[in-house]
Coordinates of C-alpha atoms and ligand atoms in Angstrom, one line a residue:
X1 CA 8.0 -5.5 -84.8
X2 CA 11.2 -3.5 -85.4
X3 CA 11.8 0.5 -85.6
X4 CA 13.1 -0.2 -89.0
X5 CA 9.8 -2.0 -90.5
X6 CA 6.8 -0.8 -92.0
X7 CA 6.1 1.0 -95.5
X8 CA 7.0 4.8 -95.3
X9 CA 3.5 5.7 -97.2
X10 CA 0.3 3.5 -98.2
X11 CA 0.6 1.9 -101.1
X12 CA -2.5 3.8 -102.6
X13 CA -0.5 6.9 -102.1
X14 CA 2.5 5.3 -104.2
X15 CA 0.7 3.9 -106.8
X16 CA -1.4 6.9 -107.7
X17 CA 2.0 9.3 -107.0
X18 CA 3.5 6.7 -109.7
X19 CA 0.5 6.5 -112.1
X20 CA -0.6 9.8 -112.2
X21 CA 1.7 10.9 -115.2
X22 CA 0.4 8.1 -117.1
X23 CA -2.8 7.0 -116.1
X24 CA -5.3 9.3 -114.0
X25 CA -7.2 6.4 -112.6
X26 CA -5.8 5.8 -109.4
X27 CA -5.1 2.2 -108.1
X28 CA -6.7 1.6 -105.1
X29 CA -6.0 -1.6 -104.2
X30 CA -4.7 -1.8 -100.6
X31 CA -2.5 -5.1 -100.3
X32 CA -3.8 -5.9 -96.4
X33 CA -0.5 -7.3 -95.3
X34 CA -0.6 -7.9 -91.6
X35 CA 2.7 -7.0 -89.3
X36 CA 3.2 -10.5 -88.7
X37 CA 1.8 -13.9 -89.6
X38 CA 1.1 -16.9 -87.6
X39 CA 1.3 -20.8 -89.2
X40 CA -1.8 -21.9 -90.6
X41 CA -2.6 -25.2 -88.9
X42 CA -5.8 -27.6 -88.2
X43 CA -7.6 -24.2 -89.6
X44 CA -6.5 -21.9 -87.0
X45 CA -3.4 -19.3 -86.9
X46 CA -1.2 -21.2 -84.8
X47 CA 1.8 -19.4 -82.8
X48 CA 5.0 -21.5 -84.1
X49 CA 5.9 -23.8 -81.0
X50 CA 9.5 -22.4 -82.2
X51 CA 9.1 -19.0 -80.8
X52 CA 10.8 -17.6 -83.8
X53 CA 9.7 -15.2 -86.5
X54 CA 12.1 -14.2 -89.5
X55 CA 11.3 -10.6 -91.7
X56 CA 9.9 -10.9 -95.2
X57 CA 11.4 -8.0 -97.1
X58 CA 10.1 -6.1 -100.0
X59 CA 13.1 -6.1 -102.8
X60 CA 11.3 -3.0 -104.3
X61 CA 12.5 -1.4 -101.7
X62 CA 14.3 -3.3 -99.2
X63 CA 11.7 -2.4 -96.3
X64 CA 10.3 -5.0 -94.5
X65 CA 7.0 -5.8 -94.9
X66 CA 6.0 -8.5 -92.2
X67 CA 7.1 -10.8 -89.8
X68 CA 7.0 -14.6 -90.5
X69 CA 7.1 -17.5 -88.2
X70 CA 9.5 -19.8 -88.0
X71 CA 8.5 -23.6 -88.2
X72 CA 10.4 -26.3 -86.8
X73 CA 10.2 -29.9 -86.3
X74 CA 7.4 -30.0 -83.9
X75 CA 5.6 -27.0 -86.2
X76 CA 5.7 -28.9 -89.2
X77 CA 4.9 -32.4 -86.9
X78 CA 1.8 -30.8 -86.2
X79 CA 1.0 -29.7 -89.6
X80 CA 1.2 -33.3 -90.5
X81 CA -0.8 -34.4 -87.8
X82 CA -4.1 -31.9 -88.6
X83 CA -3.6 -33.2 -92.3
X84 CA -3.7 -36.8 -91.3
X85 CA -6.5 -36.0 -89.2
X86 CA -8.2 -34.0 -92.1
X87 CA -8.0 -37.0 -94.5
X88 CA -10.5 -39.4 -93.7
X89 CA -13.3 -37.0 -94.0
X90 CA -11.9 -34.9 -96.7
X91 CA -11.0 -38.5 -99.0
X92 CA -14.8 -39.4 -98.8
X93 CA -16.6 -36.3 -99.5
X94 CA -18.3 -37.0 -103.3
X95 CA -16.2 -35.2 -105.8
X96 CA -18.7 -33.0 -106.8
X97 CA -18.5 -31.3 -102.9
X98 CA -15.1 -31.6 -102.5
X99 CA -15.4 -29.2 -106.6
X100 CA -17.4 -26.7 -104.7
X101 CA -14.9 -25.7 -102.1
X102 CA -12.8 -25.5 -105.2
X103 CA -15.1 -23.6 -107.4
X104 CA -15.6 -21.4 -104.3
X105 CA -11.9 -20.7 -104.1
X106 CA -11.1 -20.0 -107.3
X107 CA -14.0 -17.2 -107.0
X108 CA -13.1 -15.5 -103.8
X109 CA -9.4 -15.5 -105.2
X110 CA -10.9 -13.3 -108.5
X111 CA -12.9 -11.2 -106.2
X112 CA -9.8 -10.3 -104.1
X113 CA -7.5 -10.3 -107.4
X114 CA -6.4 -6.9 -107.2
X115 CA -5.3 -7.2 -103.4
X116 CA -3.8 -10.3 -104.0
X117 CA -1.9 -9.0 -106.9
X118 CA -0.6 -5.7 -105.1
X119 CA 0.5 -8.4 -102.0
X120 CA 2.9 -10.6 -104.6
X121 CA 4.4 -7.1 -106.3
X122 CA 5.6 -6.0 -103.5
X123 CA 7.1 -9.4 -101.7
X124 CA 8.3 -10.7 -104.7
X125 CA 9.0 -7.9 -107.0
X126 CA 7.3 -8.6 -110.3
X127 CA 5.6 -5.8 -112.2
X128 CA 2.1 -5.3 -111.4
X129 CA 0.9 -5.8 -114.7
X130 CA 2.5 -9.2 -114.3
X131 CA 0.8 -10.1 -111.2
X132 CA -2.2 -8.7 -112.5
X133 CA -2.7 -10.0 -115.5
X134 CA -0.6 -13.6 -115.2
X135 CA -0.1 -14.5 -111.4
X136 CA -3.5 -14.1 -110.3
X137 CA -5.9 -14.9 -113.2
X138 CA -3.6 -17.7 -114.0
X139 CA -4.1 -19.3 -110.1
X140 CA -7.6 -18.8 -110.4
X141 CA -7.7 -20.8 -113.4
X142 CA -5.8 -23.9 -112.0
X143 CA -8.4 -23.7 -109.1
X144 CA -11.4 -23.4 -112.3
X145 CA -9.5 -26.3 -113.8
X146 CA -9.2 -28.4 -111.0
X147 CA -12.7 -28.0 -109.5
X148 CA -14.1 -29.3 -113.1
X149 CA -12.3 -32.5 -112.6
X150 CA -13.1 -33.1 -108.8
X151 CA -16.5 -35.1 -110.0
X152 CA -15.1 -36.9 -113.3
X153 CA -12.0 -38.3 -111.7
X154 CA -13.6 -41.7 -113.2
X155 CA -13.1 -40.3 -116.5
X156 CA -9.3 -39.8 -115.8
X157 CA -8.2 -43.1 -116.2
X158 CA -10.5 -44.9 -117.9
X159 CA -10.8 -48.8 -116.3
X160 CA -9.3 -47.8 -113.1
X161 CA -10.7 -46.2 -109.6
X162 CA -8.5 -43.1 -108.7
X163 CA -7.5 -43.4 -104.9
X164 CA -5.9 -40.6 -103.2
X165 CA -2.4 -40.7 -101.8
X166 CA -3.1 -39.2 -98.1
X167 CA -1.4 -36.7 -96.6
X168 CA 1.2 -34.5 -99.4
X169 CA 3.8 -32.5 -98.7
X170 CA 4.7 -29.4 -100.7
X171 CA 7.5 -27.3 -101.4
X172 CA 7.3 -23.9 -103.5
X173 CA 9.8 -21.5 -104.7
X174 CA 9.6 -17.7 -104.9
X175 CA 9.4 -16.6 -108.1
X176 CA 5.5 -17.7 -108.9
X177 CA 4.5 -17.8 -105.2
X178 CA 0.4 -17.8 -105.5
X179 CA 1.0 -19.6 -109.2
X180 CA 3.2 -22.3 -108.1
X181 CA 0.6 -22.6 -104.6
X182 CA -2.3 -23.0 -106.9
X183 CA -0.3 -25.7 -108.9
X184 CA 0.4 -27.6 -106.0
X185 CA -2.9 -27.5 -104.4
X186 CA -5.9 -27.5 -106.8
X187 CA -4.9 -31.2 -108.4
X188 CA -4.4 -32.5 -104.6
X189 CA -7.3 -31.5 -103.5
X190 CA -9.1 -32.1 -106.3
X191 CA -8.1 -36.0 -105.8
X192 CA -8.9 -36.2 -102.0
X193 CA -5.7 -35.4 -100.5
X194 CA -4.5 -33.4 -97.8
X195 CA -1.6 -31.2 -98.0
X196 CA 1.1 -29.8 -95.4
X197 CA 2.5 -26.9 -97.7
X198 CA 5.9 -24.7 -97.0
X199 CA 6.4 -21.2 -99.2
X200 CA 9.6 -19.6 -100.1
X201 CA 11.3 -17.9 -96.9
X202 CA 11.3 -14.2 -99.1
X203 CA 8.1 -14.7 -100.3
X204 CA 5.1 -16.0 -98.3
X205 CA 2.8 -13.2 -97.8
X206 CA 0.8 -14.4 -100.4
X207 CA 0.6 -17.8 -99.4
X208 CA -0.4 -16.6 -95.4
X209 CA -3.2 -14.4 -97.4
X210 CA -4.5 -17.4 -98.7
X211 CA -5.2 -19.3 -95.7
X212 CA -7.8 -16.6 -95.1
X213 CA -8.6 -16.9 -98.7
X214 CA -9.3 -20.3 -97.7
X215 CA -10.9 -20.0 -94.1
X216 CA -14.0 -17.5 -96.0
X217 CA -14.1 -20.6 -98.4
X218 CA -15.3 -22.8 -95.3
X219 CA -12.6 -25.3 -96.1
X220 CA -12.6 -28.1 -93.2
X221 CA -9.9 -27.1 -91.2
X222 CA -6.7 -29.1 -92.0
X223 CA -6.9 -30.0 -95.0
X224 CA -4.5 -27.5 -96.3
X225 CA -1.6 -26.6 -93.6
X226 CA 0.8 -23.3 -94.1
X227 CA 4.1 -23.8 -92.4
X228 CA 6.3 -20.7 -92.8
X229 CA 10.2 -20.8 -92.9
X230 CA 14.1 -21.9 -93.7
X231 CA 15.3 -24.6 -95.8
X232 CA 15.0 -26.9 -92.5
X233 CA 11.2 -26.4 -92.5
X234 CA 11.5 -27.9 -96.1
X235 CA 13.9 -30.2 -95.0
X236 CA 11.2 -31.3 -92.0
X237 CA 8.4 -31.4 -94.3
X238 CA 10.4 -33.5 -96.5
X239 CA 11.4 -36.0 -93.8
X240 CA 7.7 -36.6 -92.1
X241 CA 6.8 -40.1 -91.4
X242 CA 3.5 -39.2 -92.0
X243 CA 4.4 -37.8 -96.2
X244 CA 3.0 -40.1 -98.7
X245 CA 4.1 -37.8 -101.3
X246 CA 6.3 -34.8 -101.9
X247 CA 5.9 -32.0 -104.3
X248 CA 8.9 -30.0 -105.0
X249 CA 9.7 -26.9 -107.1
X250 CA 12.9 -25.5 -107.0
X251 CA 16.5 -25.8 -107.6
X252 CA 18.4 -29.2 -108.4
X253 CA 20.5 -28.6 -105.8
X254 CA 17.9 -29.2 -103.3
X255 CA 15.9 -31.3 -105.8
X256 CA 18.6 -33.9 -105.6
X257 CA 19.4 -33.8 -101.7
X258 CA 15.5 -35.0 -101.7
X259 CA 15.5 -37.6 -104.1
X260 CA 18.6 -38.8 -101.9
X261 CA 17.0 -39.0 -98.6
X262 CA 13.6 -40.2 -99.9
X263 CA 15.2 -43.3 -101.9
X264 CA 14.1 -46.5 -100.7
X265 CA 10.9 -45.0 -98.3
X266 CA 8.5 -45.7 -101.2
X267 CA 7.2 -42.2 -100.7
X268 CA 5.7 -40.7 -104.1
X269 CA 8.1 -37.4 -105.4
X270 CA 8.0 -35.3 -108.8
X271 CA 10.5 -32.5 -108.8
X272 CA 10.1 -29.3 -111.1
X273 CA 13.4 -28.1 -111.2
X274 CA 15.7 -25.4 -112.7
X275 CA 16.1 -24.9 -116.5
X276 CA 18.4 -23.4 -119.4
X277 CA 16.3 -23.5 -122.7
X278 CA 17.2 -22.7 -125.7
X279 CA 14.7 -20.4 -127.8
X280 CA 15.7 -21.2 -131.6
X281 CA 15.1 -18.8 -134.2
X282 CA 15.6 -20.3 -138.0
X283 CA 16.5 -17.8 -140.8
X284 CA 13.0 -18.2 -142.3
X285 CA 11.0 -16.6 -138.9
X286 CA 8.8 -14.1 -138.8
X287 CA 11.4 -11.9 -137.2
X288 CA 9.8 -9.4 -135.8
X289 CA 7.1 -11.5 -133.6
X290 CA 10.2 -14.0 -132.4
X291 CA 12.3 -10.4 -131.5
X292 CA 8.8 -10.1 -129.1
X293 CA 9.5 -13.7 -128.3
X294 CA 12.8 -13.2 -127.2
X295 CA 12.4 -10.4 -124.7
X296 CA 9.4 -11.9 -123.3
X297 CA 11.2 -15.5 -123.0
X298 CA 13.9 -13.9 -121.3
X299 CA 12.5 -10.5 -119.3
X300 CA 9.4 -11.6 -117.8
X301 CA 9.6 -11.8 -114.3
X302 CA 13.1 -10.3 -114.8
X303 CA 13.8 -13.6 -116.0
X304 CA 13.2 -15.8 -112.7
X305 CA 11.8 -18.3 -114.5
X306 CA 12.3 -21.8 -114.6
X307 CA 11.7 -21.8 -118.4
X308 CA 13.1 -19.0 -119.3
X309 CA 14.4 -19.0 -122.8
X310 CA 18.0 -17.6 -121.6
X311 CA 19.8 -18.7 -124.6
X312 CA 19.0 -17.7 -127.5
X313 CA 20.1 -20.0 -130.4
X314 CA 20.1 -17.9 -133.9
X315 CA 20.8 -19.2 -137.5
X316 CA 23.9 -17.6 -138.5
X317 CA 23.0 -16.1 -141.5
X318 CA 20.1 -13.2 -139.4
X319 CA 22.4 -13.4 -136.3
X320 CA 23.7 -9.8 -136.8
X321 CA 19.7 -8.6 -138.0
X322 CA 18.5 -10.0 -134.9
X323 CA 20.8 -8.8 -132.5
X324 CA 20.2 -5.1 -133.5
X325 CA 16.5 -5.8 -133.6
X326 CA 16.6 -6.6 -129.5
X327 CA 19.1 -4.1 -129.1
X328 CA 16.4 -1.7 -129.9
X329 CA 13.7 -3.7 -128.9
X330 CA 15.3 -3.6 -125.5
X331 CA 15.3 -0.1 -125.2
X332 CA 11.6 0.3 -124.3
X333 CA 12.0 -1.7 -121.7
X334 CA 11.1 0.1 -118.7
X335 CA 12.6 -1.3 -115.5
X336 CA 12.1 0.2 -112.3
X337 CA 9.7 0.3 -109.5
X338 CA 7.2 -3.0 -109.9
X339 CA 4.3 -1.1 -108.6
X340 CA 4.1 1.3 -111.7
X341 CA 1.6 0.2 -113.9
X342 CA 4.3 0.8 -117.1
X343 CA 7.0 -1.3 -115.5
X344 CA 7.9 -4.4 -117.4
X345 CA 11.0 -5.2 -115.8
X346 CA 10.8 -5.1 -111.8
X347 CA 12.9 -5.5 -108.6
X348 CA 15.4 -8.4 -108.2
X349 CA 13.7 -11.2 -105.7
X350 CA 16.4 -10.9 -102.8
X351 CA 19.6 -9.7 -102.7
X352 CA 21.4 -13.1 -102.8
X353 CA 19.9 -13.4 -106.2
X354 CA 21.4 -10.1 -107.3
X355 CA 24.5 -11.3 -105.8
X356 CA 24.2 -14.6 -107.8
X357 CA 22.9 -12.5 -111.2
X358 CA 26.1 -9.7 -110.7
X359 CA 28.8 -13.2 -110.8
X360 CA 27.6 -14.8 -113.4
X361 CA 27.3 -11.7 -115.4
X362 CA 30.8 -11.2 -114.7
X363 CA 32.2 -14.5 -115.5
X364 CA 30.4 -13.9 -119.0
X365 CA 32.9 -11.0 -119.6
X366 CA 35.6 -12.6 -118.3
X367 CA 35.4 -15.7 -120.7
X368 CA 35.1 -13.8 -123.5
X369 CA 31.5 -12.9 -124.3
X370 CA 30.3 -9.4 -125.9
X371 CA 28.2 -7.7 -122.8
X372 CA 25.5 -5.3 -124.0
X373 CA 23.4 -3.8 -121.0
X374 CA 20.1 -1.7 -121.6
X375 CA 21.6 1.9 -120.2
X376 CA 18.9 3.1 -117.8
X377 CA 18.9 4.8 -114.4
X378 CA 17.7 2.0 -111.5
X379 CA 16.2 3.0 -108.2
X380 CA 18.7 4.1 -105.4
X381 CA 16.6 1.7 -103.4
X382 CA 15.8 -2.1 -103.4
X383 CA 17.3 -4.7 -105.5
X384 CA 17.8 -4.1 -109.7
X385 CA 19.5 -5.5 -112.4
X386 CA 20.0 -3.4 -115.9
X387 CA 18.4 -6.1 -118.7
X388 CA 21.4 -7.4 -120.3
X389 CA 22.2 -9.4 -123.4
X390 CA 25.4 -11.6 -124.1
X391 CA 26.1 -12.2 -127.7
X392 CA 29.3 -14.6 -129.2
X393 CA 28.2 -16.5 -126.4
X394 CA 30.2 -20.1 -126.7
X395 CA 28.9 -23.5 -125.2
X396 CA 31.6 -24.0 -122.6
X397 CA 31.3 -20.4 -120.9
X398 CA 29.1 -20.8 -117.8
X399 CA 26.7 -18.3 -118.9
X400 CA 25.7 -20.8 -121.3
X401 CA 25.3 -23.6 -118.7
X402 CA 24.4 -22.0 -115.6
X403 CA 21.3 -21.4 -114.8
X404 CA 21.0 -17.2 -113.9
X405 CA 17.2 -17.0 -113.5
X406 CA 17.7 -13.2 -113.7
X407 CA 17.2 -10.8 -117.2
X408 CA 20.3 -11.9 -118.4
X409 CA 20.4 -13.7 -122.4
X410 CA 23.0 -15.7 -123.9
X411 CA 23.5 -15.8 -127.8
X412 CA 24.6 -18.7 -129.8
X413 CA 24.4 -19.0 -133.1
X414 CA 24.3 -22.2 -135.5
X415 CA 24.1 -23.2 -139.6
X416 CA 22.1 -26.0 -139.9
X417 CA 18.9 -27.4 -138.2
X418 CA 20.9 -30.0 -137.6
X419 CA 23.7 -28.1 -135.3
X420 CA 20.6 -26.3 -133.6
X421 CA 19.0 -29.2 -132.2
X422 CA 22.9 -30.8 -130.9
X423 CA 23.9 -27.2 -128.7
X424 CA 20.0 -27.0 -127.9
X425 CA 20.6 -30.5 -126.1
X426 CA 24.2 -30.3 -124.9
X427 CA 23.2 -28.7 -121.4
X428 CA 22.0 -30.5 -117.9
X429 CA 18.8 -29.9 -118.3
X430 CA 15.6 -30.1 -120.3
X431 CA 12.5 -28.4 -119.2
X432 CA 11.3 -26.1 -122.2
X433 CA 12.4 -24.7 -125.8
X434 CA 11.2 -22.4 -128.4
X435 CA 11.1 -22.7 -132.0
X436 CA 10.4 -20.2 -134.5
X437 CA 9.9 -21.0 -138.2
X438 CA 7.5 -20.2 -141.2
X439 CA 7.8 -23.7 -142.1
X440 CA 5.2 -26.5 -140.0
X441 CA 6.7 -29.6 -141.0
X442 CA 10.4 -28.2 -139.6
X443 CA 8.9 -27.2 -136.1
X444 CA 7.2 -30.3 -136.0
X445 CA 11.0 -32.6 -136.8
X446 CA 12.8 -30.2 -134.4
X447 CA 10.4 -30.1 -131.7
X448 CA 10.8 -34.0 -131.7
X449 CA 14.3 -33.9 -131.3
X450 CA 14.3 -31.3 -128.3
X451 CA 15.0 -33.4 -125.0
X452 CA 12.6 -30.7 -123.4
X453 CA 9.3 -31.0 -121.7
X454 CA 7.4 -28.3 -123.0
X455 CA 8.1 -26.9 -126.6
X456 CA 6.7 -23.5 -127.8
X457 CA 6.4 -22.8 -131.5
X458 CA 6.3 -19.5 -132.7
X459 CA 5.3 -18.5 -129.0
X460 CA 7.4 -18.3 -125.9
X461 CA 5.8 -18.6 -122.1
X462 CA 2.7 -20.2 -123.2
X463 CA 0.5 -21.3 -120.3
X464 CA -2.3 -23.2 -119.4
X465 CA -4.1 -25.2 -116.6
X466 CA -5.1 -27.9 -119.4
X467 CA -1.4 -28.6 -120.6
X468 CA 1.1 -30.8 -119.0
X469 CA 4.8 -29.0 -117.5
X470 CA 7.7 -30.8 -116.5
X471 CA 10.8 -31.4 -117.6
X472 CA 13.4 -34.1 -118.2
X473 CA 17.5 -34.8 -116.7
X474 CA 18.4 -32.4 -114.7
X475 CA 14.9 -30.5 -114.7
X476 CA 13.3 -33.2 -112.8
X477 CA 10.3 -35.8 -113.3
X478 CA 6.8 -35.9 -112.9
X479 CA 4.4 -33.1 -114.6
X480 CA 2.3 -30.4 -113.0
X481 CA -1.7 -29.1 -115.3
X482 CA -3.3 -30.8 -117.3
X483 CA -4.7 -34.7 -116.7
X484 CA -0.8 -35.9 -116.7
X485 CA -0.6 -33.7 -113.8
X486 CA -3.2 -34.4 -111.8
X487 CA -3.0 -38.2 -111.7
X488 CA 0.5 -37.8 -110.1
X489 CA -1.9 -37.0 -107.0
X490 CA -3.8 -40.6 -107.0
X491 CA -3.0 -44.6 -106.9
X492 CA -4.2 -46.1 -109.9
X493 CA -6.5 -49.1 -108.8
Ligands
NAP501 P1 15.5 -23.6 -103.7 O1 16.6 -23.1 -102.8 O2 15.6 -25.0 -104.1 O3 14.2 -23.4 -102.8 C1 12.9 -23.9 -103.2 C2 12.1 -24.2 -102.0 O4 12.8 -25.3 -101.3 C3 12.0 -23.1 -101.0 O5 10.8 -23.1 -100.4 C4 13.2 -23.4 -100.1 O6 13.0 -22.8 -98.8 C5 13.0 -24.9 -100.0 N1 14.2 -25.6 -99.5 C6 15.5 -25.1 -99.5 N2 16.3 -26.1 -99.0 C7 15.5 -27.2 -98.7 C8 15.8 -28.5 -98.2 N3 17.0 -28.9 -97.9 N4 14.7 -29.3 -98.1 C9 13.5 -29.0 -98.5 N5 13.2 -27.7 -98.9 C10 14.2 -26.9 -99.1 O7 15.3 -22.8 -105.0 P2 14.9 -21.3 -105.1 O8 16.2 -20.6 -105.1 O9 13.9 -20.9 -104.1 O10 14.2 -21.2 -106.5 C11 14.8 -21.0 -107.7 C12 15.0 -22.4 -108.4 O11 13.8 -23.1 -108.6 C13 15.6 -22.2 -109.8 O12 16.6 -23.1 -109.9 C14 14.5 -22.5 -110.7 O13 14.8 -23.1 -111.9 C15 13.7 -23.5 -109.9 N6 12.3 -23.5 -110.3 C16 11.8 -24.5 -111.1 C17 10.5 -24.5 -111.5 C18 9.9 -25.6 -112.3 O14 8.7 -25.6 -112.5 N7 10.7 -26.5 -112.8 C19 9.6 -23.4 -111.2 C20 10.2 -22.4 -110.4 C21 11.5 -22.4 -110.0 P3 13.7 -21.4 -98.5 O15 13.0 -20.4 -99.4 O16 13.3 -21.2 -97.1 O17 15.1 -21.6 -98.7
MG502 MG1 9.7 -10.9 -99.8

């Protein structure tokens, strides 16, 4: 490892130094991150045949907190090859056994919760409170969720035998690593597949973590597979003969470059992809909870969110009314060191990200837009972005097409229902929207007329293992929870 690694203190000593003005009760959950982290392969911690290892930093603080190895070609080959091995016996376990390992997971992940939470905080830079109360509860859940269907797979589609697809590749993003792992997993294994799964290069502590997570759960080795790396390990994954499926969240950049080379091999794919949904608030809204709406549609997980509502479309009649409600709404945000209990807004995922986040906030002043940024002091180390609001925000200005995935909201306003629902729709994409409105029978016309997947009514970031999320155009195909979700992981017979 390097002279410049490793954490100046533990992170018990941080947490209670940063608590103890607040909250006496010291944290003492140590993280357990190893100095460096093998693939996970055929069940064993497998040195990558590549020789390579690449640092996994900490944006809280720009330290590095591990080393990670490298797969290539050969790596993610033998991935493949322990799956395929994997499957046969895995496929014909009873349901009900293949629901115990899941059950079993799901439990060992809630014992280790706090651990596991403190591990994504500081790799990924979300607020503890996040990863505390969303990240990790909300992975255990999909495993819960999953685990109950493992036996009544019969029940799923009624008339037909569910089959399983074989051997599934995998591809997360970083800003819901465990979430967007337990997503990917629980329904596959659930149906009797095998899996060969590659994390985000910034952010796959979490995921190595697991495959002890799943080692004390006495899975059979290979049928899940961890292969750590660049966008060519995703690229390999994508690519393997051996593939009957491919999971992919992340941008449509990348989404599209697979749907490209996996035309025409009758592989299975469902791509979750990126996002710009518009969050409508109606004059006759319970203002107050849709101001709460707002920031949290926007500022959780500093807004690296796929669904993030990031613009904001107001009736023009309350625009000015609810523009100085989330002005000082927005000042009690605290933003700063994602380890402090009180944080709500945390550290930046990488640096390229703040890059990304600094020029698009820029080209929204330089086209004309009215920038209004929370004024706060950020810490002198790591990666931070000051929460920041756009208002007379038009539809051609790139902050109002782009996706930013950072704490950045654009304004729009409209006059009719009608107008809401056309700029609401005149974007790329179509993964989520919000609505907020006293009146029922108005959310229920609008939320018909939304080309979204998911619609939230009087609610924003609503989640559940039970309910179907996907999106439609440029946000991809396929859904992930719920039934819908699950059955993209089986033949139909
Ligand atoms: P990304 O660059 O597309 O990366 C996503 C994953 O794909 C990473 O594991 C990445 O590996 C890998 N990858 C990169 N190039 C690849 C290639 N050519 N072939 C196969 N895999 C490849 O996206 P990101 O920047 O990590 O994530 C942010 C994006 O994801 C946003 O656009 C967001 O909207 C979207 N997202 C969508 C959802 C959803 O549910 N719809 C959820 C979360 C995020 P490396 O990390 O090594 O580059
Ligand atoms: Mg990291």
């Amino acid at each position: 490892m390097s002279a410049k690694t490793k954490k100046a203190k533990p992170v018990r000593d941080l947490l209670f130094g940063n608590l103890w003005e607040y909250d006496p009760a010291p944290e003492t959950a140590e993280p357990h991150i190893s100095e460096r982290y093998q693939l996970f392969i055929g069940g064993k911690f497998t040195a990558p045949r590549s020789k390579k290892f690449f640092p996994s930093f900490s944006p809280r603080d720009g330290s590095t907190l591990a080393e990670m190895a490298h797969a290539n070609d050969a790596d993610v080959d033998a991935a493949y090859q322990a799956a395929a091995a994997a499957f046969p016996a895995w496929s014909k376990l009873p349901g009900a056994e293949r629901g115990k390992y899941l059950y079993r997971i799901a439990r060992l992940l809630q014992d280790r919760a706090r651990e596991f939470a403190v591990a994504e905080t500081l790799d990924g830079g979300k607020p503890i409170k996040e990863a505390r109360d969303f990240d990790v509860p909300m992975a255990a859940a999909h495993f819960f969720y999953h685990a109950g269907w493992a036996d009544k797979l019969s029940y799923a589609a009624p008339g037909k035998t569910l089959a399983p697809l074989g051997v599934v590749g995998q591809i997360i993003p970083w800003n819901f690593p465990l979430l967007m792992l337990a997503w990917k997993l629980a329904p596959a294994l659930a149906c009797g597949n095998t899996v060969v799964l590659k994390p985000a290069e910034t952010t796959s502590i979490t995921c190595m973590k697991f495959a002890t997570l799943l080692l004390e759960a006495g899975l059979p080795p290979g049928v899940v597979n961890f292969v750590t790396g660049a966008k060519e390990t995703g690229a390999a994954v994508v690519q393997h003969p051996l593939a009957k499926k491919i999971a992919f969240t992340g941008s449509t950049a990348v989404g599209k470059w697979i749907q490209h080379t996996l035309a025409g091999t009758g592989k299975r794919l469902t791509l979750e992809l990126g996002g710009k949904a518009a969050n409508i608030i109606m004059e006759d809204a319970p203002l107050d909870q849709a101001v709460e709406g707002i920031i949290n549609g926007i500022f959780f997980n500093q807004g690296h969110v796929c669904c993030a509502g990031s613009r904001l479309l107001v009736q023009e009649s309350i625009a000015d009314q609810v523009l100085a409600k989330i002005k000082i709404r927005m000042r009690s945000l605290r933003v700063g060191d994602p380890l402090d209990k009180n944080t709500d807004i945390g550290a930046i995922n990488s640096s390229q990200q703040l890059d990304k986040i600094t020029e698009l906030v820029a080209s929204g002043s330089a086209e004309g837009a009215q920038m209004h940024q929370l004024e706060c002091a950020l810490p002198s180390q790591g990666w931070y972005f000051r929460p920041t609001i756009f208002s007379g925000v038009t539809l051609s200005q790139r902050i109002a097409r782009e996706e930013i995935f950072g704490p950045v909201l654009s304004i729009l306003t409209f006059r009719t229902p009608e107008e809401a629902i056309e700029k609401a729709n005149n974007t790329a994409y179509g993964l989520s929207a919000g609505i907020w409105s006293e009146k029922g029978s108005r959310i229920l016309r609008m939320s018909t007329q939304l080309k979204a997947g998911v619609v939230w009514a009087n609610t924003y970031n609503a989640f559940d293992p039970t309910s179907p999320f996907g999106g439609y155009k440029e946000s991809g195909f396929g859904r992930e929870g719920g039934k819908q979700g699950m059955l993209d992981y089986a033949e139909l017979l």
